Coordinates of C-alpha atoms and ligand atoms in Angstrom, one line a residue:
M29 CA -82.4 18.5 17.2
T30 CA -81.9 17.7 13.6
P31 CA -79.3 15.0 12.8
G32 CA -75.8 16.3 12.5
Q33 CA -76.6 19.5 14.3
R34 CA -74.0 20.2 17.0
L35 CA -75.0 21.2 20.4
S36 CA -73.6 24.6 21.3
V37 CA -74.0 27.7 23.3
T38 CA -73.0 31.2 22.0
V39 CA -71.0 32.7 24.8
N40 CA -69.9 36.3 24.5
G41 CA -70.5 36.1 20.8
T42 CA -68.5 32.8 20.2
E43 CA -70.1 29.5 19.6
R44 CA -68.8 26.8 22.0
G45 CA -69.7 23.2 21.6
L46 CA -71.3 21.1 24.3
A47 CA -70.0 17.8 23.0
G48 CA -68.5 15.7 25.8
T49 CA -70.3 17.6 28.5
D50 CA -72.0 15.4 31.0
P51 CA -75.8 16.3 31.2
A52 CA -75.5 16.8 34.9
T53 CA -72.9 19.5 34.5
N54 CA -74.2 22.9 35.5
A55 CA -73.6 26.0 33.4
L56 CA -71.2 27.4 35.9
D57 CA -68.8 24.4 35.9
W58 CA -69.1 24.3 32.1
L59 CA -68.2 28.0 31.6
R60 CA -65.3 27.7 34.0
G61 CA -64.1 24.6 32.2
Q62 CA -64.1 26.7 29.0
G63 CA -61.7 29.1 30.7
L64 CA -64.3 31.7 31.5
T65 CA -63.6 31.9 35.2
G66 CA -65.2 35.2 35.9
A67 CA -68.4 33.6 37.3
K68 CA -67.6 32.1 40.7
E69 CA -69.0 29.4 42.9
G70 CA -69.9 30.8 46.3
C71 CA -72.7 28.5 47.5
A72 CA -73.8 26.3 44.5
E73 CA -77.4 26.7 45.7
G74 CA -78.7 29.9 44.3
E75 CA -78.1 32.0 47.4
C76 CA -75.1 34.2 46.7
G77 CA -75.2 35.2 43.0
A78 CA -71.5 34.9 42.5
C79 CA -72.3 32.7 39.5
A80 CA -74.7 35.1 37.7
V81 CA -74.5 35.3 34.0
L82 CA -76.8 36.9 31.4
V83 CA -79.0 34.9 29.0
A84 CA -81.0 36.3 26.0
R85 CA -84.6 35.6 26.9
P86 CA -87.9 36.7 25.4
D87 CA -89.0 40.2 26.5
G88 CA -92.7 39.5 26.3
G89 CA -93.0 41.1 22.9
S90 CA -90.8 40.5 19.9
G91 CA -87.5 41.4 21.4
T92 CA -84.9 40.1 23.8
E93 CA -84.3 40.8 27.5
W94 CA -80.9 40.2 28.9
T95 CA -81.9 38.1 31.9
A96 CA -79.5 37.3 34.8
V97 CA -79.7 33.7 36.1
N98 CA -77.7 31.6 38.6
A99 CA -75.4 29.5 36.4
C100 CA -74.8 27.1 39.3
L101 CA -78.4 25.9 39.0
V102 CA -79.1 25.4 35.3
P103 CA -77.8 22.4 33.4
A104 CA -75.3 23.5 30.7
A105 CA -77.3 21.4 28.2
S106 CA -80.4 23.5 28.9
L107 CA -78.6 26.5 27.2
D108 CA -78.1 24.6 23.9
G109 CA -78.8 27.1 21.1
Q110 CA -79.0 30.1 23.4
E111 CA -76.9 33.2 23.8
V112 CA -75.0 33.8 27.1
V113 CA -72.9 36.8 28.2
T114 CA -70.5 36.5 31.1
A115 CA -68.6 39.3 32.9
E116 CA -65.8 38.7 30.5
G117 CA -68.1 39.5 27.6
L118 CA -69.3 42.7 29.0
G119 CA -65.9 44.5 29.0
T120 CA -62.2 44.0 29.2
P121 CA -59.6 45.6 31.6
D122 CA -58.9 48.2 28.8
H123 CA -62.5 48.8 27.9
L124 CA -64.6 48.4 30.9
H125 CA -68.3 48.1 30.5
P126 CA -70.1 51.1 32.2
V127 CA -71.3 48.8 35.0
Q128 CA -67.7 47.5 35.6
H129 CA -66.4 51.1 35.4
E130 CA -68.9 52.4 38.0
M131 CA -68.1 49.4 40.3
A132 CA -64.4 50.1 40.0
V133 CA -64.4 53.9 40.5
R134 CA -66.9 53.9 43.3
G135 CA -65.2 51.2 45.4
G136 CA -67.8 48.6 44.7
S137 CA -65.3 45.8 44.8
Q138 CA -62.7 44.7 47.3
C139 CA -61.7 41.0 47.1
G140 CA -63.7 40.8 43.9
Y141 CA -65.1 37.3 44.4
C142 CA -68.7 38.5 44.2
T143 CA -68.0 41.2 41.6
P144 CA -68.6 39.4 38.3
G145 CA -72.0 38.2 39.6
F146 CA -72.9 41.7 40.8
V147 CA -71.8 43.1 37.5
C148 CA -74.1 40.6 35.5
S149 CA -77.1 41.3 37.7
M150 CA -76.4 45.0 37.4
A151 CA -76.0 44.8 33.7
A152 CA -79.4 43.1 33.4
E153 CA -81.0 46.0 35.2
Y154 CA -78.9 48.5 33.2
Y155 CA -80.4 47.1 30.0
R156 CA -84.0 46.8 31.3
A157 CA -85.9 48.4 28.4
D158 CA -88.3 50.3 30.6
R159 CA -85.8 51.7 33.1
Q160 CA -86.3 55.4 33.1
D161 CA -84.8 58.4 34.9
D162 CA -86.9 59.0 38.0
T163 CA -85.4 61.9 39.9
A164 CA -88.8 62.8 41.5
R165 CA -89.3 59.4 43.1
V166 CA -91.4 59.6 46.2
G167 CA -93.1 57.2 48.6
S168 CA -92.0 54.8 51.3
D169 CA -90.1 52.6 48.8
A170 CA -88.3 55.5 47.1
H171 CA -85.0 54.3 48.5
E172 CA -85.4 51.0 46.6
S173 CA -84.7 52.7 43.3
G174 CA -82.2 55.3 42.1
P175 CA -82.7 58.6 40.2
N176 CA -81.7 56.6 37.1
G177 CA -84.6 54.2 37.7
F178 CA -82.3 51.4 38.8
R179 CA -84.2 49.0 41.0
L180 CA -82.1 47.7 43.8
G181 CA -84.2 44.5 43.8
A182 CA -82.2 43.5 40.7
L183 CA -79.4 42.8 43.1
S184 CA -81.4 41.0 45.8
G185 CA -79.8 37.6 44.8
N186 CA -76.2 38.9 45.1
L187 CA -74.3 38.8 48.4
C188 CA -71.0 40.6 49.1
R189 CA -69.0 39.7 52.2
C190 CA -66.4 42.5 52.3
T191 CA -67.2 45.7 50.4
G192 CA -70.5 46.7 52.1
Y193 CA -73.4 47.5 49.9
R194 CA -73.3 51.3 49.9
P195 CA -70.6 51.6 47.2
I196 CA -72.3 49.0 45.2
R197 CA -75.6 50.9 45.4
D198 CA -73.7 54.1 44.5
A199 CA -72.4 52.4 41.4
A200 CA -75.8 51.2 40.4
F201 CA -77.4 54.6 40.9
A202 CA -74.6 56.3 38.8
L203 CA -75.4 54.4 35.7
A204 CA -76.6 56.3 32.6
S205 CA -78.5 54.8 29.8
P206 CA -76.7 52.5 27.3
A207 CA -75.0 54.3 24.5
A208 CA -76.7 54.4 21.0
D209 CA -74.0 51.9 19.6
D210 CA -74.1 49.6 22.6
V211 CA -74.1 46.1 21.0
L212 CA -76.1 44.4 23.8
A213 CA -78.6 47.2 23.9
L214 CA -79.1 47.0 20.1
R215 CA -79.4 43.2 20.4
R216 CA -82.6 43.7 22.4
S217 CA -84.6 44.7 19.3
D218 CA -84.3 41.3 17.8
A219 CA -86.0 38.1 19.1
P220 CA -83.9 35.7 21.2
R221 CA -83.0 32.5 19.4
P222 CA -86.0 30.1 19.3
P223 CA -85.8 27.0 21.6
V224 CA -84.2 24.0 19.9
G225 CA -84.7 20.3 20.6
T226 CA -81.7 19.0 22.5
R227 CA -80.4 15.5 23.3
L228 CA -77.2 15.2 25.3
S229 CA -76.1 11.9 26.8
G230 CA -73.2 11.2 29.0
D231 CA -72.0 8.9 31.9
T232 CA -74.7 10.0 34.3
G233 CA -77.7 9.9 31.8
T234 CA -79.4 12.0 29.2
Y235 CA -80.7 15.5 29.0
A236 CA -83.5 15.9 26.5
R237 CA -85.4 19.1 25.5
A238 CA -88.5 18.4 23.4
A239 CA -89.5 20.8 20.7
D240 CA -93.2 20.8 21.7
L241 CA -95.6 19.4 24.3
D242 CA -96.5 16.3 22.3
E243 CA -92.8 15.3 22.1
A244 CA -92.4 16.0 25.8
L245 CA -95.3 13.8 26.6
D246 CA -94.0 11.0 24.3
L247 CA -90.6 11.3 26.1
L248 CA -92.4 11.1 29.5
T249 CA -94.3 8.0 28.4
D250 CA -91.1 6.3 27.2
H251 CA -89.2 7.3 30.3
P252 CA -91.7 7.2 33.2
D253 CA -88.8 7.7 35.7
A254 CA -87.6 10.8 34.0
V255 CA -87.2 14.0 36.0
V256 CA -89.0 17.0 34.5
V257 CA -86.9 20.1 34.9
A258 CA -88.1 23.7 34.3
G259 CA -86.1 26.5 35.8
S260 CA -84.0 24.1 37.8
T261 CA -84.0 26.3 40.9
D262 CA -85.0 23.3 43.0
W263 CA -83.6 20.5 40.9
G264 CA -80.3 22.3 40.5
V265 CA -79.8 22.5 44.3
D266 CA -80.3 18.7 44.5
V267 CA -77.8 18.2 41.7
S268 CA -75.1 20.6 43.0
L269 CA -75.3 20.0 46.7
R270 CA -77.0 16.6 47.2
G271 CA -75.4 14.7 44.3
A272 CA -78.8 13.9 42.7
R273 CA -78.6 12.4 39.3
A274 CA -81.3 11.3 36.9
R275 CA -80.9 8.8 34.1
F276 CA -83.2 10.9 32.0
V277 CA -84.0 14.6 32.4
I278 CA -86.7 16.3 30.3
G279 CA -86.3 20.1 30.0
I280 CA -89.7 21.7 29.6
D281 CA -88.9 25.3 30.4
R282 CA -89.2 26.5 26.8
L283 CA -92.2 24.5 25.6
P284 CA -94.5 27.1 23.9
E285 CA -97.7 25.4 25.1
L286 CA -96.6 25.9 28.7
R287 CA -95.6 29.6 28.3
R288 CA -98.9 31.4 27.7
V289 CA -101.3 33.5 29.8
E290 CA -104.9 33.3 28.5
V291 CA -107.5 35.6 30.0
G292 CA -111.0 34.3 29.6
D293 CA -114.4 35.4 31.0
D294 CA -114.4 32.9 33.8
A295 CA -110.7 32.2 34.4
V296 CA -107.1 33.3 33.8
E297 CA -105.0 30.3 32.6
I298 CA -101.3 30.6 33.4
G299 CA -98.7 28.4 31.6
A300 CA -96.6 26.3 34.0
A301 CA -93.3 27.1 32.4
L302 CA -93.5 30.9 32.8
T303 CA -91.0 32.2 35.2
L304 CA -92.1 34.3 38.2
T305 CA -90.5 37.3 36.5
E306 CA -92.4 36.7 33.2
L307 CA -95.6 36.0 35.2
E308 CA -95.4 39.3 36.9
R309 CA -94.9 41.1 33.6
E310 CA -97.6 39.1 31.7
L311 CA -100.2 39.5 34.4
A312 CA -99.5 43.2 34.7
G313 CA -101.4 43.6 38.0
R314 CA -104.4 41.5 36.9
I315 CA -104.2 39.3 40.0
P316 CA -103.4 41.6 43.0
L317 CA -102.8 38.7 45.4
L318 CA -100.0 37.4 43.2
D319 CA -98.5 40.8 43.0
Q320 CA -98.0 40.7 46.8
V321 CA -96.2 37.3 46.4
F322 CA -93.8 38.2 43.6
P323 CA -91.5 40.6 45.5
Q324 CA -91.3 38.3 48.5
F325 CA -90.4 35.3 46.4
A326 CA -86.6 34.5 46.7
S327 CA -84.6 37.1 44.7
R328 CA -84.7 38.5 41.2
L329 CA -82.1 36.0 40.1
I330 CA -84.2 33.1 41.3
R331 CA -87.4 34.5 40.0
N332 CA -85.8 34.8 36.5
G333 CA -85.6 31.0 36.5
A334 CA -88.2 29.7 38.9
T335 CA -91.5 28.7 37.3
L336 CA -95.1 28.4 38.4
G337 CA -95.2 24.7 37.5
G338 CA -92.0 24.1 39.4
N339 CA -93.4 25.7 42.5
V340 CA -96.5 23.6 42.4
G341 CA -94.7 20.5 41.1
T342 CA -92.1 20.4 43.7
A343 CA -94.9 19.8 46.2
S344 CA -93.1 21.6 49.0
P345 CA -95.2 22.6 52.0
I346 CA -93.3 25.9 52.1
G347 CA -93.6 27.2 48.5
D348 CA -94.9 30.8 48.3
L349 CA -97.3 30.4 45.4
P350 CA -99.3 27.5 46.7
P351 CA -101.0 29.3 49.7
A352 CA -101.9 32.2 47.3
L353 CA -103.2 29.8 44.6
L354 CA -105.3 28.0 47.3
A355 CA -106.8 31.2 48.4
L356 CA -107.6 31.9 44.7
E357 CA -109.2 28.4 44.4
A358 CA -106.8 27.6 41.5
V359 CA -107.1 24.4 39.4
V360 CA -104.2 22.5 38.1
V361 CA -104.3 21.5 34.4
L362 CA -102.4 18.2 33.9
A363 CA -101.5 17.2 30.3
S364 CA -100.9 13.6 29.2
P365 CA -101.1 11.7 26.0
D366 CA -104.8 11.1 26.9
G367 CA -105.5 14.9 26.9
D368 CA -105.9 17.4 29.8
R369 CA -107.5 16.8 33.1
Q370 CA -108.2 19.4 35.8
V371 CA -107.6 18.9 39.5
P372 CA -108.6 21.6 42.1
L373 CA -105.3 22.6 43.8
A374 CA -106.8 21.8 47.2
D375 CA -106.9 18.1 46.1
Y376 CA -103.5 18.1 44.2
W377 CA -101.1 17.3 47.0
T378 CA -101.6 14.1 48.8
G379 CA -98.7 14.2 51.3
Y380 CA -95.2 15.5 51.9
R381 CA -93.8 16.1 48.4
Q382 CA -96.5 13.9 46.9
S383 CA -99.3 14.7 44.5
V384 CA -101.9 13.1 42.3
R385 CA -99.8 13.8 39.2
R386 CA -99.2 10.5 37.3
P387 CA -95.7 9.7 35.9
D388 CA -97.0 10.3 32.3
E389 CA -98.4 13.8 33.2
L390 CA -97.0 17.3 33.1
I391 CA -98.5 20.4 34.8
R392 CA -99.5 22.4 31.7
A393 CA -101.1 25.3 33.4
V394 CA -102.9 26.6 36.5
R395 CA -106.4 28.2 36.1
I396 CA -107.5 30.9 38.4
P397 CA -111.3 31.4 38.4
L398 CA -112.8 34.8 37.9
P399 CA -114.1 37.0 39.4
L400 CA -111.4 37.6 42.0
S401 CA -112.2 38.4 45.6
P402 CA -111.5 42.1 46.2
T403 CA -109.8 41.9 49.6
T404 CA -106.5 40.0 49.5
A405 CA -103.4 39.7 51.5
F406 CA -100.2 37.6 51.5
H407 CA -98.1 37.4 54.6
K408 CA -94.7 35.7 54.4
I409 CA -92.8 35.2 57.6
A410 CA -89.2 34.4 57.0
K411 CA -85.9 35.2 58.6
R412 CA -84.7 37.5 55.8
R413 CA -86.6 39.9 53.6
Y414 CA -85.1 38.7 50.3
D415 CA -84.0 35.3 49.2
D416 CA -85.5 33.2 52.0
I417 CA -88.0 30.4 52.2
S418 CA -90.9 31.1 54.4
S419 CA -91.4 29.7 57.9
V420 CA -95.1 30.4 57.5
A421 CA -97.1 31.9 54.7
V422 CA -100.7 33.0 54.8
A423 CA -102.8 34.1 51.8
V424 CA -106.2 35.5 52.3
A425 CA -109.0 36.3 49.8
L426 CA -112.2 37.8 51.1
D427 CA -115.5 39.0 49.7
V428 CA -116.9 41.5 52.2
V429 CA -120.3 42.7 51.1
D430 CA -122.3 45.2 53.0
G431 CA -120.0 44.8 56.0
S432 CA -120.3 41.0 56.2
V433 CA -118.0 38.3 54.9
R434 CA -119.7 36.5 52.1
R435 CA -116.8 34.3 51.1
A436 CA -113.4 33.6 52.8
R437 CA -110.6 31.6 51.2
I438 CA -107.4 31.2 53.2
G439 CA -104.3 29.2 52.1
L440 CA -101.5 28.3 54.5
G441 CA -97.9 27.2 54.0
G442 CA -95.4 25.9 56.5
V443 CA -97.9 24.5 59.0
A444 CA -98.5 21.0 57.6
A445 CA -97.0 18.3 55.3
T446 CA -98.6 20.1 52.3
P447 CA -100.0 23.6 51.7
V448 CA -103.5 23.6 53.1
R449 CA -106.7 25.6 53.2
A450 CA -107.7 27.0 56.6
L451 CA -111.2 25.5 56.3
A452 CA -112.3 26.0 60.0
T453 CA -111.2 29.7 59.9
E454 CA -113.0 30.3 56.6
A455 CA -116.2 28.9 58.3
A456 CA -115.6 31.1 61.3
L457 CA -115.6 34.2 59.0
E458 CA -118.3 33.4 56.4
G459 CA -121.7 34.9 57.0
R460 CA -120.4 37.1 59.9
A461 CA -119.9 40.8 60.2
W462 CA -116.4 41.9 59.2
T463 CA -115.7 43.4 62.6
T464 CA -112.9 43.2 65.2
S465 CA -114.8 40.7 67.3
T466 CA -115.4 38.3 64.4
V467 CA -111.8 38.6 63.3
Q468 CA -110.5 38.0 66.8
A469 CA -112.6 34.9 67.2
A470 CA -111.5 33.7 63.7
A471 CA -107.9 34.4 64.6
E472 CA -108.2 32.1 67.6
V473 CA -109.5 29.4 65.3
M474 CA -106.7 30.0 62.8
R475 CA -104.1 29.6 65.6
G476 CA -105.2 25.9 65.7
E477 CA -105.1 25.2 62.0
G478 CA -102.6 22.7 60.5
T479 CA -100.1 20.5 62.4
P480 CA -97.1 22.7 62.6
L481 CA -93.7 21.2 63.5
D482 CA -90.5 22.4 65.2
D483 CA -87.7 22.7 62.7
H484 CA -84.6 24.9 62.0
R485 CA -86.8 27.7 60.6
A486 CA -89.3 28.1 63.4
S487 CA -90.9 26.3 66.3
A488 CA -94.4 24.9 66.1
A489 CA -95.5 27.4 68.8
Y490 CA -94.1 30.3 66.8
R491 CA -95.9 29.1 63.7
S492 CA -99.2 28.9 65.5
A493 CA -98.7 32.4 67.0
V494 CA -98.1 33.8 63.5
L495 CA -101.3 32.2 62.3
G496 CA -103.1 33.9 65.2
T497 CA -102.0 37.4 64.2
S498 CA -102.4 37.2 60.4
L499 CA -106.1 38.0 60.2
L500 CA -105.8 40.8 62.6
R501 CA -103.2 42.3 60.3
V502 CA -105.6 42.0 57.4
L503 CA -108.3 43.8 59.3
A504 CA -105.8 46.5 60.4
D505 CA -104.5 47.0 56.9
E506 CA -108.1 47.2 55.5
Q507 CA -109.5 49.4 58.2
P508 CA -106.7 51.2 60.1
E509 CA -109.2 52.8 62.4
R510 CA -110.0 49.4 63.8
R511 CA -106.4 48.6 64.7
V512 CA -106.4 46.1 67.6
D513 CA -103.7 44.8 69.9
A514 CA -102.8 41.4 68.6
Ligands
LIG630 C1 -82.0 30.4 46.8 C2 -83.4 29.9 46.6 C3 -84.4 30.7 47.1 C4 -85.7 30.2 47.0 N1 -86.7 30.9 47.5 C5 -88.0 30.5 47.3 C6 -89.0 31.3 47.9 O1 -88.8 32.4 48.4 N2 -90.3 30.9 47.7 C7 -90.5 29.7 47.1 O2 -91.7 29.3 47.0 N3 -89.6 28.9 46.6 C8 -88.3 29.3 46.7 N4 -87.3 28.6 46.2 C9 -87.6 27.3 45.5 C10 -87.8 27.3 44.0 O3 -87.2 28.5 43.4 C11 -89.2 27.2 43.6 O4 -89.8 26.1 44.1 C12 -89.4 27.3 42.1 O5 -90.8 27.7 41.8 C13 -89.2 26.0 41.4 O6 -89.4 26.2 40.0 P1 -88.4 25.6 38.9 O7 -89.0 25.9 37.6 O8 -87.0 26.1 39.2 O9 -88.5 24.1 39.3 P2 -87.5 22.9 38.9 O10 -86.3 22.9 39.9 O11 -87.2 22.9 37.5 O12 -88.4 21.7 39.3 C14 -88.9 21.5 40.6 C15 -89.8 20.2 40.7 O13 -91.0 20.5 40.0 C16 -91.2 19.5 39.0 N5 -91.8 20.3 37.9 C17 -91.4 21.4 37.3 N6 -92.2 21.9 36.4 C18 -93.1 20.9 36.3 C19 -94.3 20.7 35.4 N7 -94.6 21.7 34.5 N8 -95.0 19.6 35.5 C20 -94.7 18.7 36.5 N9 -93.7 18.8 37.3 C21 -92.9 19.9 37.2 C22 -89.9 18.9 38.7 O14 -90.0 17.6 38.2 C23 -89.2 19.0 40.0 O15 -89.5 17.9 40.8 C24 -86.0 29.0 46.3 C25 -84.9 28.3 45.7 C26 -83.6 28.7 45.8 C27 -82.5 28.0 45.2
LIG631 S1 -72.8 29.9 43.4 FE1 -74.0 31.0 44.9 S2 -75.8 31.4 43.7 FE2 -74.6 30.2 42.4
LIG632 S1 -65.9 42.2 47.1 FE1 -65.3 40.5 48.4 S2 -67.2 39.4 48.6 FE2 -67.8 41.2 47.5

């Protein structure tokens, strides 16, 4: 931030200052404090989407994508210098936005509490640049999108308690393309505003956004107790629900050095601050195992904020990417003022929520070695299809050559204090014929992997049982003629 520059967010086209805002204040509370009470607090933990707003984010090229995020999770200070649109900015009672109009005329709103959030998520999909009419849609997931190309997954982070989802779906599927003079559609052609350095101090502490990696590392050296925050989908829950406060927060979500995908001959290096949504777009199917993870990871709203680095950095035993990255034999690239060091992911976590990362280090990237194993699978067992943390996650990457398993890599989540490799199961597969009997024997070994616990998500016995069926499912999916009774 240059001296004298005032901290502000452009909301619905009007610049609003952040002066006097506490750094722990989330964007939802800040917007509502500004009188913009359309966005609501339902859960304050990213589950309901009542707080959704649109933020102008890079579209992967030179333009802007209107991206819906959970305002209850992101610090207001992290939006300094950015453009936000709320439900109030989409339309007015006299001039409804097409999304608001369709929701109204098709009965998509009853009490209305969830509606501004639905409208923002729906508007993000309305403005998706590659949304195209698709009247000939076919296949088992054809019901997941409308004839107008609207993907219902865009609403996976929004809950409604009273209307029922059919009228909301009808509204979504009735949307045409934006008009030629639609201001928000036209805005997409220009780049979003570049990230700015930010420093906001208040009673609870300071929020600082560095302009580049070197400055972020200097800040980390000066403030070894600082909390590093990227998408804030974990940290934001701690702040909103558990009263967590940090004397110093370093926002790293827009650091250019952490937002690249580099494809080399021997590895794909993925920047830690790319969101899951951006990752899916940037990788464009290059890593099929990750493509299986993306749609099962939380909701679109969360994936629009959640980063790869945050999923590894939070060191949770039940994150979705870690098992997949373990199966891919990923390596963590840690940056510090001394330069980069690389740590195999399998050696990264040292205990529950603990890792080898030093206080002066950031996760800069994750490297995935090439070539990739051709047979991959990701099984997430959770109570809900969308927007739920896994009870157990299993990721498998196999090289089957001439009918035998040359290499097996299996990552597990939810069965130990950290994500783990299923080393005994890998050994039970490698060098053996890829047959039902091998897989049945290996499945028994897998049943005993890890040290699963009973908790509110699942019992230890259930977790072990799930482990015992996963490989059989891989075989059945690979070779349907060898379907076995699990
Ligand atoms: C409703 C909801 C649903 C969810 N569902 C899922 C799910 O299905 N699967 C799943 O895996 N997770 C899920 N999560 C958890 C969360 O979205 C992920 O863990 C996410 O990847 C965190 O990324 P973030 O950028 O938001 O992290 P933040 O909240 O910004 O940070 C999380 C932690 O990582 C550290 N950190 C972040 N980036 C770095 C870095 N570059 N270097 C060092 N440390 C870093 C931070 O210091 C912090 O301790 C869910 C969360 C919510 C609220
Ligand atoms: S208030 Fe429920 S997701 Fe934000
Ligand atoms: S309209 Fe009442 S919660 Fe959705």
